[in-house]
Short mmCIF file of C-alpha atoms and ligand atoms in Angstrom, two decimals:
data_model
loop_
_atom_site.label_atom_id
_atom_site.label_comp_id
_atom_site.label_asym_id
_atom_site.label_seq_id
_atom_site.Cartn_x
_atom_site.Cartn_y
_atom_site.Cartn_z
CA MET B 1 154.84 116.33 97.34
CA TYR B 2 152.41 117.65 95.05
CA GLU B 3 151.62 117.52 90.89
CA LYS B 4 149.86 119.19 88.58
CA ILE B 5 147.05 117.00 86.37
CA TYR B 6 145.69 119.56 84.83
CA SER B 7 145.37 122.91 83.42
CA ASN B 8 142.86 125.43 82.70
CA PRO B 9 142.65 125.60 85.74
CA ASP B 10 144.88 124.41 87.49
CA ILE B 11 144.82 121.68 88.97
CA TYR B 12 147.92 119.79 91.95
CA LYS B 13 147.50 116.77 93.81
CA ILE B 14 149.19 116.16 97.54
CA TYR B 15 149.47 113.37 98.25
CA VAL B 16 149.36 112.64 101.94
CA PRO B 17 150.76 109.03 103.83
CA LEU B 18 148.00 107.91 106.19
CA PRO B 19 150.64 105.46 108.45
CA ASN B 20 149.74 102.16 109.40
CA ASN B 21 146.31 102.79 107.18
CA PRO B 22 144.91 100.10 104.35
CA LEU B 23 144.06 102.90 102.33
CA LYS B 24 147.98 104.22 102.20
CA ASN B 25 147.57 108.08 101.42
CA ILE B 26 145.01 110.49 101.07
CA ASN B 27 144.55 113.03 97.78
CA CYS B 28 144.04 116.42 98.69
CA TYR B 29 143.28 118.33 95.21
CA VAL B 30 144.14 122.76 95.38
CA ILE B 31 142.47 124.52 92.27
CA LYS B 32 144.18 127.40 91.93
CA THR B 33 143.77 131.09 90.34
CA ASP B 34 144.87 134.54 90.48
CA GLU B 35 142.14 135.49 92.36
CA LYS B 36 140.89 132.29 94.50
CA ASN B 37 141.90 128.61 95.64
CA LEU B 38 140.31 125.95 96.48
CA ILE B 39 141.34 122.35 98.56
CA ILE B 40 139.60 120.46 98.88
CA ASP B 41 140.56 117.44 102.05
CA THR B 42 143.25 117.42 104.07
CA GLY B 43 144.15 114.29 105.82
CA PHE B 44 144.03 113.18 109.69
CA ASN B 45 145.10 114.78 112.56
CA MET B 46 148.35 113.72 112.77
CA PRO B 47 151.60 114.82 112.51
CA GLU B 48 152.88 112.59 109.02
CA CYS B 49 149.83 114.83 107.23
CA TYR B 50 150.20 117.56 108.40
CA LYS B 51 153.87 117.94 107.96
CA ALA B 52 152.50 116.21 103.72
CA LEU B 53 150.12 118.69 103.53
CA SER B 54 151.90 122.10 104.95
CA GLU B 55 154.29 121.82 103.04
CA GLY B 56 152.95 120.84 99.70
CA LEU B 57 151.26 123.95 100.12
CA LYS B 58 153.96 125.88 100.45
CA GLU B 59 156.24 125.01 97.54
CA LEU B 60 152.36 125.36 95.90
CA ASN B 61 152.43 129.38 97.17
CA VAL B 62 149.23 128.61 98.54
CA ASP B 63 148.51 131.63 100.28
CA ILE B 64 145.72 130.69 102.75
CA SER B 65 143.81 134.12 102.94
CA LYS B 66 142.84 133.55 99.53
CA THR B 67 141.55 129.91 99.77
CA ALA B 68 139.19 128.22 100.78
CA LEU B 69 138.48 123.95 101.81
CA PHE B 70 136.06 122.15 100.60
CA ILE B 71 135.38 118.88 102.94
CA THR B 72 134.23 115.25 100.78
CA HIS B 73 132.64 113.94 104.10
CA LEU B 74 132.95 113.98 107.61
CA HIS B 75 135.98 110.76 107.87
CA SER B 76 138.71 111.94 109.54
CA ASP B 77 141.22 111.23 107.46
CA HIS B 78 138.71 114.06 105.41
CA ILE B 79 138.63 116.67 107.83
CA GLY B 80 141.61 115.79 110.54
CA LEU B 81 142.98 118.95 109.77
CA ALA B 82 140.88 121.15 108.82
CA PRO B 83 140.98 123.31 111.91
CA PHE B 84 144.83 124.35 111.34
CA ILE B 85 145.26 124.99 107.92
CA MET B 86 142.71 126.74 108.09
CA ASN B 87 142.12 130.32 109.44
CA SER B 88 140.03 131.06 111.76
CA ASN B 89 138.05 133.18 109.07
CA SER B 90 139.02 131.00 105.64
CA THR B 91 135.76 129.81 104.85
CA ILE B 92 135.25 126.43 104.80
CA TYR B 93 132.99 124.26 102.59
CA MET B 94 131.07 120.80 103.77
CA SER B 95 127.35 118.93 103.27
CA LYS B 96 124.61 120.12 105.94
CA ILE B 97 124.02 116.90 106.72
CA ASP B 98 127.57 115.82 106.73
CA TYR B 99 128.15 119.25 109.59
CA ASP B 100 125.56 118.53 111.83
CA TYR B 101 125.39 114.84 111.91
CA LEU B 102 129.15 116.03 112.85
CA ASN B 103 128.26 118.12 115.37
CA ASN B 104 125.16 116.11 116.71
CA GLU B 105 125.44 115.61 120.15
CA SER B 106 122.57 113.94 121.28
CA PRO B 107 124.50 110.81 123.00
CA GLU B 108 122.75 107.32 120.17
CA TYR B 109 125.21 109.67 117.78
CA SER B 110 128.19 108.67 120.44
CA TRP B 111 130.66 106.93 120.44
CA GLU B 112 129.61 105.01 123.20
CA ALA B 113 126.38 104.57 121.11
CA LEU B 114 128.71 103.05 118.24
CA TYR B 115 130.05 100.56 120.50
CA LYS B 116 126.84 99.74 121.78
CA LYS B 117 125.06 99.16 118.96
CA TYR B 118 128.67 97.01 117.65
CA ILE B 119 128.47 94.75 120.61
CA SER B 120 124.48 94.60 119.70
CA GLU B 121 125.63 92.84 116.17
CA GLY B 122 128.19 90.48 118.25
CA PHE B 123 131.14 92.50 118.22
CA PRO B 124 133.38 90.99 120.99
CA LYS B 125 133.12 93.31 123.51
CA ASN B 126 137.06 92.84 125.16
CA GLU B 127 137.94 93.81 122.07
CA ILE B 128 135.84 97.14 122.21
CA VAL B 129 137.58 98.39 125.00
CA ASN B 130 140.71 97.44 123.04
CA MET B 131 139.13 100.03 120.30
CA HIS B 132 137.51 102.84 122.44
CA ILE B 133 141.40 103.33 122.56
CA THR B 134 143.28 102.57 118.49
CA ASN B 135 140.35 103.86 116.60
CA PRO B 136 141.97 106.00 114.40
CA ALA B 137 138.57 107.53 113.48
CA GLU B 138 138.38 108.76 116.83
CA ILE B 139 142.03 109.76 118.21
CA TYR B 140 142.89 111.16 114.89
CA ALA B 141 139.91 113.52 114.69
CA PRO B 142 140.04 117.76 114.91
CA GLU B 143 139.99 117.96 118.52
CA LYS B 144 138.64 121.44 117.76
CA THR B 145 135.10 122.04 116.26
CA PHE B 146 135.29 124.36 113.40
CA LYS B 147 133.00 126.71 110.88
CA ALA B 148 131.82 125.86 108.43
CA VAL B 149 129.25 127.43 105.00
CA THR B 150 127.13 124.14 104.93
CA VAL B 151 125.82 123.93 100.84
CA ASN B 152 123.42 121.68 99.19
CA ASP B 153 122.56 119.59 96.55
CA GLY B 154 122.75 121.79 93.51
CA ASP B 155 124.60 124.73 95.78
CA LYS B 156 127.39 126.88 92.84
CA ILE B 157 130.91 127.53 94.76
CA LYS B 158 132.79 130.16 92.62
CA ILE B 159 136.92 129.99 92.83
CA GLY B 160 137.75 132.23 90.32
CA SER B 161 136.18 132.69 87.24
CA TYR B 162 135.61 128.78 87.40
CA THR B 163 132.32 127.25 89.12
CA LEU B 164 131.40 124.70 90.91
CA GLU B 165 128.76 122.59 91.78
CA CYS B 166 128.47 120.42 94.87
CA VAL B 167 126.83 116.43 94.00
CA PHE B 168 125.58 115.22 96.80
CA THR B 169 126.34 111.40 96.90
CA PRO B 170 124.64 110.04 100.39
CA GLY B 171 125.97 106.17 101.29
CA HIS B 172 129.78 106.23 102.71
CA THR B 173 128.20 108.47 104.83
CA PRO B 174 124.98 110.49 105.29
CA GLY B 175 126.58 113.66 102.89
CA HIS B 176 128.71 113.00 100.81
CA THR B 177 129.22 115.42 98.73
CA CYS B 178 130.85 115.56 94.99
CA ILE B 179 132.64 118.73 93.71
CA TYR B 180 132.40 118.99 89.77
CA ILE B 181 133.30 121.74 87.05
CA GLU B 182 130.42 121.11 84.54
CA ASP B 183 132.68 123.28 81.76
CA LYS B 184 135.53 120.50 82.09
CA GLU B 185 134.13 117.88 82.92
CA ILE B 186 136.11 117.03 86.12
CA MET B 187 134.53 115.40 89.25
CA PHE B 188 136.53 115.70 92.59
CA LEU B 189 135.23 111.88 93.82
CA GLY B 190 135.77 112.44 97.47
CA ASP B 191 135.29 108.66 98.69
CA HIS B 192 132.61 107.53 96.27
CA VAL B 193 133.96 105.91 93.93
CA LEU B 194 137.76 104.77 94.27
CA PHE B 195 139.73 102.91 91.88
CA ASP B 196 141.83 99.45 92.88
CA ILE B 197 139.16 99.11 97.36
CA THR B 198 135.75 99.19 97.37
CA PRO B 199 134.55 102.19 98.86
CA ASN B 200 133.28 101.70 103.05
CA ILE B 201 130.04 101.27 102.95
CA THR B 202 128.95 101.02 107.01
CA PHE B 203 125.86 101.89 108.48
CA TRP B 204 125.08 105.74 110.04
CA THR B 205 122.95 107.08 113.63
CA GLY B 206 119.62 108.08 111.94
CA ILE B 207 119.74 106.15 108.02
CA ARG B 208 117.17 103.54 107.25
CA ASP B 209 119.51 101.96 104.55
CA SER B 210 123.42 103.45 104.16
CA LEU B 211 124.38 100.45 101.12
CA LYS B 212 119.94 101.84 99.16
CA ASP B 213 121.25 105.45 99.45
CA TYR B 214 125.06 104.80 97.84
CA ILE B 215 123.55 102.18 95.23
CA ASN B 216 121.06 105.68 95.22
CA SER B 217 124.25 107.97 94.87
CA LEU B 218 126.20 105.41 92.06
CA ASN B 219 123.11 105.28 90.14
CA LYS B 220 123.10 109.41 89.87
CA ILE B 221 126.45 109.79 89.28
CA LYS B 222 126.81 108.19 86.03
CA THR B 223 124.78 110.65 84.62
CA PHE B 224 127.39 113.14 84.97
CA LYS B 225 129.61 114.00 82.07
CA ILE B 226 133.02 112.71 83.28
CA LYS B 227 136.28 112.78 81.76
CA THR B 228 138.28 113.75 84.91
CA ALA B 229 137.42 111.59 88.10
CA LEU B 230 139.29 112.51 90.54
CA PRO B 231 139.65 109.80 93.69
CA ALA B 232 140.70 110.60 96.79
CA HIS B 233 142.11 107.93 97.72
CA ARG B 234 145.20 106.12 95.84
CA GLU B 235 145.35 106.33 91.75
CA ASN B 236 141.84 106.59 88.83
CA SER B 237 143.36 103.22 87.22
CA LEU B 238 139.72 102.08 85.38
CA ASN B 239 137.34 103.80 82.95
CA PHE B 240 135.32 105.45 85.33
CA TYR B 241 132.29 104.63 83.96
CA ASP B 242 133.50 100.62 84.36
CA ARG B 243 134.70 101.61 87.85
CA VAL B 244 130.67 102.36 88.84
CA GLU B 245 129.16 98.86 87.39
CA GLN B 246 131.99 97.01 88.59
CA ILE B 247 131.19 98.39 92.29
CA LEU B 248 127.48 98.87 91.34
CA ASN B 249 128.11 94.31 90.70
CA HIS B 250 130.36 94.18 94.14
CA HIS B 251 127.59 95.02 96.24
CA GLU B 252 124.64 92.87 94.25
CA ASN B 253 126.98 89.80 94.82
CA ARG B 254 127.60 90.64 98.57
CA LEU B 255 124.40 90.60 99.16
CA ASP B 256 123.90 87.34 97.83
CA GLU B 257 126.54 85.93 99.92
CA CYS B 258 125.18 87.80 102.83
CA PHE B 259 121.33 85.80 101.84
CA ASN B 260 123.35 82.63 101.28
CA ILE B 261 125.33 82.53 104.09
CA LEU B 262 122.08 83.25 106.39
CA LYS B 263 119.92 80.29 104.62
CA SER B 264 122.78 77.82 105.13
CA ASN B 265 123.45 79.07 108.90
CA PRO B 266 120.07 80.68 110.27
CA GLY B 267 120.12 83.14 113.62
CA LEU B 268 123.83 84.19 112.82
CA SER B 269 124.75 87.58 114.49
CA ALA B 270 126.20 90.90 112.05
CA TYR B 271 129.98 90.05 113.72
CA ASP B 272 130.00 85.79 112.90
CA THR B 273 127.60 87.28 108.89
CA ALA B 274 131.11 88.54 107.98
CA SER B 275 133.64 85.88 109.49
CA PHE B 276 131.63 83.75 106.90
CA MET B 277 132.24 86.77 104.04
CA LYS B 278 135.15 86.67 101.66
CA TRP B 279 137.57 89.43 102.87
CA SER B 280 140.31 90.36 100.31
CA MET B 281 143.19 90.31 103.21
CA ARG B 282 145.77 88.56 101.06
CA GLY B 283 144.36 84.74 102.34
CA LYS B 284 144.11 85.67 105.95
CA ASP B 285 141.69 83.77 107.83
CA TRP B 286 139.20 85.48 109.32
CA SER B 287 140.50 85.21 113.56
CA GLU B 288 144.06 86.13 112.32
CA PHE B 289 141.94 89.59 110.40
CA PRO B 290 143.22 92.91 112.30
CA MET B 291 140.97 94.25 115.17
CA HIS B 292 139.78 98.04 112.53
CA GLN B 293 139.83 95.13 109.37
CA LYS B 294 137.13 93.35 111.81
CA TRP B 295 135.74 96.62 112.16
CA PHE B 296 135.31 97.50 108.88
CA ALA B 297 133.65 94.66 107.46
CA VAL B 298 131.08 94.01 110.49
CA GLY B 299 129.69 97.73 109.48
CA GLU B 300 130.20 96.59 105.63
CA THR B 301 127.94 93.82 106.92
CA ILE B 302 125.06 95.37 108.94
CA ALA B 303 124.72 97.49 105.53
CA HIS B 304 123.78 94.95 103.55
CA LEU B 305 121.58 92.41 105.78
CA ASP B 306 120.04 96.27 107.02
CA ASN B 307 118.97 96.74 102.75
CA LEU B 308 118.02 92.82 102.88
CA LYS B 309 115.88 93.80 105.72
CA TYR B 310 114.20 96.21 104.05
CA LYS B 311 113.74 94.46 101.08
CA ASN B 312 111.55 91.28 102.94
CA LYS B 313 114.55 89.04 102.64
CA ILE B 314 115.63 89.03 105.96
CA TYR B 315 114.48 89.54 108.93
CA ARG B 316 116.56 89.64 112.85
CA ARG B 317 115.12 88.94 116.39
CA PHE B 318 117.22 89.74 119.17
CA GLN B 319 118.60 87.40 121.75
CA ASN B 320 120.31 86.82 124.56
CA GLY B 321 121.52 91.16 123.88
CA VAL B 322 122.49 90.13 119.87
CA TYR B 323 120.38 91.06 116.93
CA CYS B 324 120.35 87.42 115.33
CA TYR B 325 119.42 87.72 111.50
CA TYR B 326 117.07 85.20 109.35
CA THR B 327 115.90 84.38 105.96
CA PHE B 328 111.96 84.80 105.25
ZN1 ZN V 1 135.55 108.09 104.06
#
């Protein structure tokens, strides 16, 4: 299922479902020209995604031998099918930082290390055991690696007569990169700015303060002239610049919320701080949250606590195997 969303250049959106995932779908964009095409993002490495994307590409008569792929960031719902829909000699563009992150085999970048980190932030051990088997990010990642042409901020990619610029927007992932057609004021946003959901910001191994990076990247993207803003998930339902302001405010409010929770309840872990925060889960109580939602909520809470910590508003102590946070 595809939809034409722009002419000159011809841009199509293929609707790829993400079953059992609150994101609902990923929008895979295709820029078609007479000489060359570009696909942007792919969906999970799962049969439902493969079917939707490969059928969409077939309906659009996309000749893969004349097509490159651009990946906005390393998440499995964006890269999962990269090695399967492309040929072994296709060009796959991806930011150098995310590509190196994905392929980093040192133990501190492993799933094991990540699960340990969550336990040190108060996540219950028995729930972590289940995560290992059911975490979609882990199980729907591409099981084989792929070669990529790595890109940096400001690099240009030519597709037919159109020039696309890589816009480095770290925060959602360490190397998240949007792609911009300056003459047409079109920005492919990946997950940097989403419209009816807030992009998840979590901590990353080796990154000091991912929320700070994200806020800087929101302030950066505001400076671009954008008439057509194309998010990787769901619809674009608001004015782009208004939405950026909303997300900036959201994080300011979240930081205040975290600080106030710790002020009233000194010594909470990140997990327990998350349990006091307001989440838009259709009125569900924290104890009823599905484990995967708790996982994202705790990651998001850690990112906010890191930001407060580096602003010297809070500090933490390691007590009985868990980090406990206090306000100054
Ligand atoms: Zn993402």
